[in-house]
């Protein structure tokens, strides 16, 4: 960066020289002489050449910085500096990945001294909150991305919601609760004050964990791919628990589900404890304000979807239309339908159908999932345990963005 700074200084000096030529002629109230024009043009050509050279070097510097950050570690196991001398992402390096899977597959005693120091590096430990000293390690970046991808594939709420990653335990989300108004004014009328008002939604970091067991024989099998196996196993368990909380969680030690926070769209008429009508669905649709309808999705359980599929409009046409092409979702009143059996089935008083823009449901992933090998706990049965936990929260930050249909209480 030193050479770029020097070129910037040289360019600034040339610009000042060009300015002095113009200022001198302006002060003397005359045009530039032929010699001055040649000198001015020569200086400005040098200024332009330096600009291009600075841009080339800056692009090269940015590319080298990105490459260094992706590699993370240089030969010898030291952390490669990033921009402004900051440490690069150690978890993204091959060295860290190799050390992590050595510890998980063969145990801590199989690590070299350098590998152990790498796994215990301060920049790694500082990312972990609440980790005990029993051998848990922050998973590599590549494995975490694989795990999150598998979570999204199996978790409908992660597909619909806004997912953010936070490095702190909590995250404050400002929400504009009142947009304010504008007023028509006479020629000399006074402007009316109308301020927007804001509230805050706090996303916490609830801990979700599980243990899987693998036989020692399977671990010793060279054909056994442990990272693929544990990614799939943990993703299945986490996604099931996550979706249940994101949809219907009560906020006590877990995320607050969208069912708990959505606003009323329609309550079924007396006797509709296990049914819904076409008119109910139209009412829910129009209960949602038009700006939210553009990105709105229906969300219901499979048993509710079965009942809704049978509904027809006044012209005898089914409200539910299948997707016309592979990969396209079915649509209801022109909007896509998603299925989650964590949405309550139709029953007395149940909020059985949701309709809204689920991008206003925010999921906050605390950076860094931790995995630990458990050698002794299952040794008697010839197995090795793997414990993993993550920290996550979810909330509907704007309740008016999602409406619900509720079956009659009786």
Coordinates of C-alpha atoms in Angstrom, one line a residue:
X1 CA 0.0 0.0 0.0
X2 CA 3.0 2.3 0.4
X3 CA 3.6 2.6 -3.3
X4 CA -0.1 3.5 -3.8
X5 CA 0.1 6.2 -1.2
X6 CA 3.2 7.7 -2.9
X7 CA 1.5 7.7 -6.2
X8 CA -1.5 9.5 -4.7
X9 CA 0.8 12.1 -3.2
X10 CA 2.6 12.6 -6.6
X11 CA -0.8 12.9 -8.4
X12 CA -2.0 15.5 -5.9
X13 CA 1.2 17.5 -6.4
X14 CA 0.7 17.5 -10.2
X15 CA -2.9 18.6 -9.8
X16 CA -1.7 21.5 -7.7
X17 CA 0.8 22.5 -10.4
X18 CA -2.0 22.5 -13.0
X19 CA -4.2 24.6 -10.8
X20 CA -1.4 27.1 -10.3
X21 CA -1.1 27.6 -14.1
X22 CA -4.8 28.3 -14.4
X23 CA -4.8 30.6 -11.3
X24 CA -1.9 32.6 -12.6
X25 CA -3.6 33.3 -16.0
X26 CA -6.9 34.0 -14.3
X27 CA -5.2 36.5 -11.9
X28 CA -3.6 38.3 -14.8
X29 CA -6.9 38.2 -16.7
X30 CA -5.6 36.6 -19.8
X31 CA -5.7 33.3 -21.7
X32 CA -3.1 30.6 -21.4
X33 CA 0.0 31.1 -23.5
X34 CA 1.0 28.3 -26.0
X35 CA 3.8 27.1 -23.6
X36 CA 1.4 27.1 -20.7
X37 CA -1.2 25.1 -22.6
X38 CA 1.5 22.5 -23.5
X39 CA 2.6 22.4 -19.9
X40 CA -0.9 22.1 -18.6
X41 CA -1.8 19.3 -21.0
X42 CA 1.4 17.4 -20.2
X43 CA 0.6 17.6 -16.5
X44 CA -3.0 16.5 -16.9
X45 CA -1.8 13.5 -19.0
X46 CA 0.5 12.5 -16.2
X47 CA -2.4 12.9 -13.7
X48 CA -4.6 10.6 -15.8
X49 CA -1.8 8.0 -16.2
X50 CA -1.3 8.0 -12.5
X51 CA -5.0 7.5 -11.9
X52 CA -5.1 4.5 -14.1
X53 CA -2.0 3.0 -12.5
X54 CA -3.4 3.6 -9.0
X55 CA -6.6 1.9 -10.0
X56 CA -4.7 -1.1 -11.4
X57 CA -2.7 -1.5 -8.2
X58 CA -5.7 -1.2 -6.0
X59 CA -7.6 -3.9 -8.0
X60 CA -4.5 -6.1 -7.6
X61 CA -4.3 -5.4 -3.9
X62 CA -8.0 -6.2 -3.4
X63 CA -7.6 -9.5 -5.4
X64 CA -4.6 -10.5 -3.3
X65 CA -6.4 -9.6 -0.1
X66 CA -9.4 -11.8 -1.1
X67 CA -7.1 -14.6 -2.0
X68 CA -5.3 -14.4 1.3
X69 CA -8.5 -14.3 3.3
X70 CA -9.8 -17.4 1.5
X71 CA -6.6 -19.3 2.1
X72 CA -6.5 -18.0 5.7
X73 CA -3.2 -19.6 6.6
X74 CA 0.2 -19.5 5.0
X75 CA 2.8 -22.2 5.0
X76 CA 4.1 -22.8 8.5
X77 CA 0.6 -22.6 10.1
X78 CA 0.6 -18.8 10.8
X79 CA -2.5 -16.8 10.3
X80 CA -2.3 -14.8 7.1
X81 CA -2.9 -11.0 7.7
X82 CA -6.0 -9.5 6.0
X83 CA -6.7 -5.9 5.2
X84 CA -5.2 -3.3 7.5
X85 CA -3.3 -6.0 9.3
X86 CA -6.4 -7.7 10.6
X87 CA -6.2 -11.6 10.9
X88 CA -7.8 -13.5 8.1
X89 CA -10.4 -16.2 8.6
X90 CA -8.5 -19.1 10.1
X91 CA -11.6 -21.4 9.9
X92 CA -11.6 -21.1 6.1
X93 CA -8.1 -22.6 5.8
X94 CA -7.2 -26.2 4.7
X95 CA -4.9 -26.5 7.8
X96 CA -7.7 -25.7 10.2
X97 CA -10.1 -28.1 8.4
X98 CA -7.5 -30.9 8.5
X99 CA -6.9 -30.3 12.2
X100 CA -10.6 -30.3 13.0
X101 CA -11.4 -33.5 11.3
X102 CA -8.3 -35.2 12.7
X103 CA -9.5 -34.3 16.2
X104 CA -13.1 -35.4 15.4
X105 CA -12.2 -38.7 13.7
X106 CA -9.1 -39.9 15.6
X107 CA -9.3 -37.9 18.8
X108 CA -7.3 -35.1 20.4
X109 CA -4.2 -37.2 21.0
X110 CA -3.8 -37.6 17.2
X111 CA -3.2 -33.8 16.8
X112 CA 0.2 -32.4 16.3
X113 CA 1.2 -29.5 18.5
X114 CA 0.7 -27.0 15.7
X115 CA -2.8 -28.4 15.0
X116 CA -3.8 -28.2 18.7
X117 CA -2.6 -24.6 18.9
X118 CA -4.5 -23.8 15.8
X119 CA -7.8 -25.2 17.2
X120 CA -7.2 -23.3 20.4
X121 CA -6.2 -20.0 18.7
X122 CA -7.6 -16.9 20.5
X123 CA -9.4 -15.7 17.3
X124 CA -11.3 -19.0 17.3
X125 CA -12.0 -19.2 21.0
X126 CA -13.3 -15.6 21.0
X127 CA -16.1 -16.6 18.6
X128 CA -17.4 -19.2 21.0
X129 CA -19.7 -18.3 23.9
X130 CA -20.4 -20.8 26.6
X131 CA -18.0 -23.4 25.5
X132 CA -16.6 -25.6 28.3
X133 CA -13.0 -26.9 28.4
X134 CA -14.0 -30.5 27.5
X135 CA -12.7 -30.4 23.9
X136 CA -15.4 -28.7 21.8
X137 CA -14.1 -27.1 18.5
X138 CA -15.5 -24.4 16.3
X139 CA -16.5 -26.1 13.0
X140 CA -14.7 -25.1 9.8
X141 CA -16.3 -22.5 7.5
X142 CA -16.9 -24.9 4.7
X143 CA -18.6 -27.4 6.9
X144 CA -20.8 -24.7 8.5
X145 CA -21.9 -23.5 5.0
X146 CA -22.7 -27.1 4.1
X147 CA -24.7 -27.5 7.3
X148 CA -26.6 -24.3 6.8
X149 CA -27.4 -25.3 3.2
X150 CA -28.8 -28.6 4.4
X151 CA -30.8 -26.8 7.0
X152 CA -32.3 -24.5 4.3
X153 CA -33.2 -27.5 2.1
X154 CA -35.1 -29.2 4.9
X155 CA -36.5 -26.2 6.8
X156 CA -39.3 -24.3 5.0
X157 CA -39.0 -21.3 7.3
X158 CA -35.3 -20.8 6.4
X159 CA -36.4 -20.8 2.7
X160 CA -39.0 -18.1 3.3
X161 CA -37.5 -16.0 6.1
X162 CA -34.6 -13.4 6.2
X163 CA -31.6 -15.1 7.7
X164 CA -28.7 -13.0 9.2
X165 CA -25.5 -14.0 10.9
X166 CA -24.5 -12.1 14.0
X167 CA -21.3 -12.2 16.0
X168 CA -22.9 -11.0 19.2
X169 CA -25.3 -12.7 21.6
X170 CA -28.2 -10.3 20.8
X171 CA -29.1 -8.2 17.8
X172 CA -31.4 -5.1 18.0
X173 CA -33.6 -4.7 14.9
X174 CA -35.1 -1.2 14.5
X175 CA -38.7 -1.4 13.1
X176 CA -40.6 1.7 11.7
X177 CA -43.9 1.4 13.5
X178 CA -45.5 4.6 12.2
X179 CA -44.5 6.1 8.9
X180 CA -45.9 9.6 9.6
X181 CA -48.2 11.5 7.2
X182 CA -48.1 14.3 4.7
X183 CA -50.8 17.1 4.5
X184 CA -52.1 19.3 1.8
X185 CA -51.2 23.0 2.5
X186 CA -52.6 26.3 1.6
X187 CA -50.4 29.0 0.2
X188 CA -49.2 30.3 3.5
X189 CA -50.3 27.4 5.8
X190 CA -48.0 26.1 8.4
X191 CA -46.4 22.6 7.9
X192 CA -47.8 20.0 10.2
X193 CA -45.3 17.9 12.2
X194 CA -45.6 14.2 11.7
X195 CA -42.6 12.1 12.8
X196 CA -42.0 8.5 12.1
X197 CA -41.8 6.4 15.2
X198 CA -39.6 3.4 15.7
X199 CA -39.6 0.3 17.9
X200 CA -36.9 -2.4 18.4
X201 CA -37.1 -6.1 18.2
X202 CA -34.3 -8.0 20.0
X203 CA -33.0 -11.2 18.5
X204 CA -31.3 -13.3 21.1
X205 CA -29.2 -16.5 20.8
X206 CA -31.0 -19.7 22.1
X207 CA -28.9 -22.8 22.3
X208 CA -29.9 -25.9 20.4
X209 CA -27.9 -29.1 20.7
X210 CA -27.9 -32.8 20.1
X211 CA -25.6 -35.9 20.2
X212 CA -25.2 -38.6 17.5
X213 CA -23.3 -41.9 18.0
X214 CA -21.0 -43.6 15.5
X215 CA -19.5 -47.1 15.9
X216 CA -15.8 -47.3 16.2
X217 CA -15.7 -49.8 13.3
X218 CA -17.4 -47.3 11.0
X219 CA -15.0 -44.6 12.0
X220 CA -12.0 -46.8 11.2
X221 CA -13.4 -47.6 7.7
X222 CA -11.4 -45.5 5.2
X223 CA -14.5 -45.4 3.0
X224 CA -16.6 -43.7 5.6
X225 CA -17.0 -39.9 5.0
X226 CA -17.5 -38.5 8.5
X227 CA -18.1 -34.9 7.5
X228 CA -21.0 -35.8 5.0
X229 CA -22.5 -38.1 7.6
X230 CA -22.5 -35.8 10.5
X231 CA -23.6 -32.8 8.4
X232 CA -26.7 -34.7 7.3
X233 CA -27.4 -36.2 10.7
X234 CA -27.1 -32.9 12.5
X235 CA -29.0 -31.0 9.8
X236 CA -32.0 -33.4 10.0
X237 CA -32.3 -32.9 13.8
X238 CA -31.6 -29.2 13.9
X239 CA -34.0 -28.4 11.0
X240 CA -36.8 -30.3 12.6
X241 CA -36.4 -28.6 15.9
X242 CA -35.8 -25.2 14.3
X243 CA -38.9 -25.3 12.1
X244 CA -41.1 -26.3 15.0
X245 CA -39.8 -23.2 16.9
X246 CA -39.8 -20.8 14.0
X247 CA -43.4 -21.8 13.2
X248 CA -45.0 -22.3 16.6
X249 CA -42.4 -21.6 19.3
X250 CA -43.5 -19.8 22.4
X251 CA -40.3 -17.8 22.9
X252 CA -39.5 -19.5 26.2
X253 CA -35.9 -20.8 25.8
X254 CA -36.5 -21.0 22.1
X255 CA -37.4 -18.6 19.2
X256 CA -40.9 -17.0 19.0
X257 CA -42.9 -18.7 16.2
X258 CA -44.7 -16.8 13.4
X259 CA -48.0 -18.3 14.6
X260 CA -47.6 -16.6 17.9
X261 CA -46.9 -13.2 16.4
X262 CA -49.1 -13.0 13.3
X263 CA -52.2 -10.8 13.3
X264 CA -55.8 -11.9 12.9
X265 CA -57.0 -12.2 9.3
X266 CA -60.3 -14.1 9.8
X267 CA -61.9 -16.3 12.5
X268 CA -64.2 -19.1 11.2
X269 CA -67.9 -18.9 11.8
X270 CA -69.5 -20.9 14.6
X271 CA -69.2 -24.6 14.0
X272 CA -66.1 -24.3 11.7
X273 CA -63.8 -26.0 14.2
X274 CA -62.2 -28.2 11.5
X275 CA -63.1 -26.5 8.3
X276 CA -62.5 -23.4 6.1
X277 CA -64.5 -21.9 3.3
X278 CA -63.5 -20.2 0.1
X279 CA -64.9 -16.9 1.5
X280 CA -62.6 -17.3 4.6
X281 CA -59.6 -17.5 2.3
X282 CA -60.7 -14.4 0.4
X283 CA -61.1 -12.6 3.6
X284 CA -57.6 -13.6 4.8
X285 CA -56.1 -12.6 1.5
X286 CA -57.7 -9.1 1.6
X287 CA -56.9 -8.7 5.3
X288 CA -53.2 -8.5 4.3
X289 CA -52.3 -5.0 3.1
X290 CA -51.5 -4.8 -0.6
X291 CA -47.8 -4.0 -0.2
X292 CA -47.3 -7.4 1.6
X293 CA -49.3 -9.4 -0.9
X294 CA -46.7 -9.0 -3.7
X295 CA -44.3 -11.4 -1.9
X296 CA -46.9 -13.3 0.2
X297 CA -47.0 -17.0 0.7
X298 CA -49.6 -19.3 2.2
X299 CA -48.3 -21.6 4.9
X300 CA -50.3 -24.6 6.3
X301 CA -50.1 -28.2 7.4
X302 CA -50.5 -31.0 4.9
X303 CA -53.9 -32.0 6.4
X304 CA -55.2 -28.4 6.0
X305 CA -53.9 -28.3 2.4
X306 CA -55.9 -31.5 1.7
X307 CA -59.1 -29.6 2.7
X308 CA -58.2 -26.4 0.9
X309 CA -57.5 -28.3 -2.3
X310 CA -61.2 -29.2 -2.5
X311 CA -62.5 -25.6 -2.3
X312 CA -64.0 -24.0 -5.4
X313 CA -65.0 -20.4 -6.3
X314 CA -68.5 -19.4 -7.4
X315 CA -67.7 -20.4 -11.0
X316 CA -66.9 -23.9 -9.9
X317 CA -63.1 -23.5 -10.4
X318 CA -60.7 -24.9 -7.8
X319 CA -59.0 -22.2 -5.8
X320 CA -55.8 -24.3 -5.6
X321 CA -53.9 -24.5 -8.8
X322 CA -50.9 -26.8 -9.3
X323 CA -47.5 -25.4 -10.4
X324 CA -47.3 -25.5 -14.2
X325 CA -43.6 -26.3 -14.4
X326 CA -41.1 -28.4 -12.5
X327 CA -39.9 -26.6 -9.4
X328 CA -42.7 -24.1 -9.3
X329 CA -44.9 -24.2 -6.2
X330 CA -48.7 -24.7 -6.2
X331 CA -50.6 -21.5 -5.9
X332 CA -53.7 -20.4 -4.0
X333 CA -55.5 -17.2 -5.1
X334 CA -52.4 -16.5 -7.2
X335 CA -49.9 -16.8 -4.4
X336 CA -47.5 -19.8 -3.7
X337 CA -48.2 -22.4 -1.0
X338 CA -45.7 -23.8 1.4
X339 CA -46.4 -26.8 3.6
X340 CA -45.2 -27.3 7.2
X341 CA -46.7 -29.8 9.6
X342 CA -45.6 -27.6 12.5
X343 CA -48.5 -25.2 11.6
X344 CA -51.4 -26.4 13.7
X345 CA -53.9 -28.7 12.0
X346 CA -57.5 -27.5 11.8
X347 CA -59.1 -27.9 15.2
X348 CA -61.2 -25.8 17.6
X349 CA -59.5 -22.4 18.1
X350 CA -56.4 -23.4 16.0
X351 CA -54.6 -20.8 13.9
X352 CA -54.4 -23.2 11.0
X353 CA -53.5 -21.1 8.0
X354 CA -51.0 -18.3 7.6
X355 CA -50.7 -15.8 4.8
X356 CA -48.1 -13.1 4.5
X357 CA -44.6 -11.9 3.6
X358 CA -42.4 -14.2 5.6
X359 CA -39.3 -12.2 4.8
X360 CA -40.3 -10.1 7.8
X361 CA -39.6 -13.2 9.9
X362 CA -35.9 -12.8 10.8
X363 CA -33.7 -15.7 11.8
X364 CA -30.4 -14.8 13.5
X365 CA -27.6 -17.4 13.4
X366 CA -24.9 -16.8 16.0
X367 CA -21.6 -17.2 14.1
X368 CA -19.8 -20.5 14.8
X369 CA -21.3 -23.9 15.5
X370 CA -19.3 -26.1 17.9
X371 CA -18.7 -29.9 17.7
X372 CA -17.2 -32.1 20.4
X373 CA -16.0 -35.7 20.3
X374 CA -17.1 -37.8 23.3
X375 CA -14.7 -40.7 23.7
X376 CA -15.6 -42.2 27.1
X377 CA -19.4 -41.7 27.3
X378 CA -20.3 -44.5 24.9
X379 CA -17.0 -46.6 25.1
X380 CA -18.7 -49.5 26.7
X381 CA -20.9 -50.0 23.6
X382 CA -18.0 -49.5 21.1
X383 CA -19.3 -46.1 20.0
X384 CA -18.1 -42.6 19.8
X385 CA -20.4 -39.7 20.4
X386 CA -20.5 -36.3 18.7
X387 CA -22.1 -33.4 20.3
X388 CA -23.0 -30.2 18.4
X389 CA -24.7 -27.1 19.4
X390 CA -25.7 -23.8 17.7
X391 CA -27.2 -20.6 18.9
X392 CA -30.1 -19.2 17.0
X393 CA -33.3 -17.0 17.4
X394 CA -36.2 -16.0 15.2
X395 CA -39.0 -13.4 15.4
X396 CA -41.6 -11.8 13.2
X397 CA -40.3 -8.3 13.3
X398 CA -43.5 -6.8 11.7
X399 CA -46.6 -8.6 12.8
X400 CA -48.9 -6.9 10.3
X401 CA -46.9 -8.6 7.5
X402 CA -48.5 -12.0 8.2
X403 CA -52.2 -12.8 8.9
X404 CA -53.8 -16.0 10.2
X405 CA -57.0 -17.9 9.8
X406 CA -58.3 -19.3 13.0
X407 CA -60.9 -22.0 13.3
X408 CA -63.9 -21.3 15.4
X409 CA -63.6 -22.2 19.1
X410 CA -66.8 -24.2 19.0

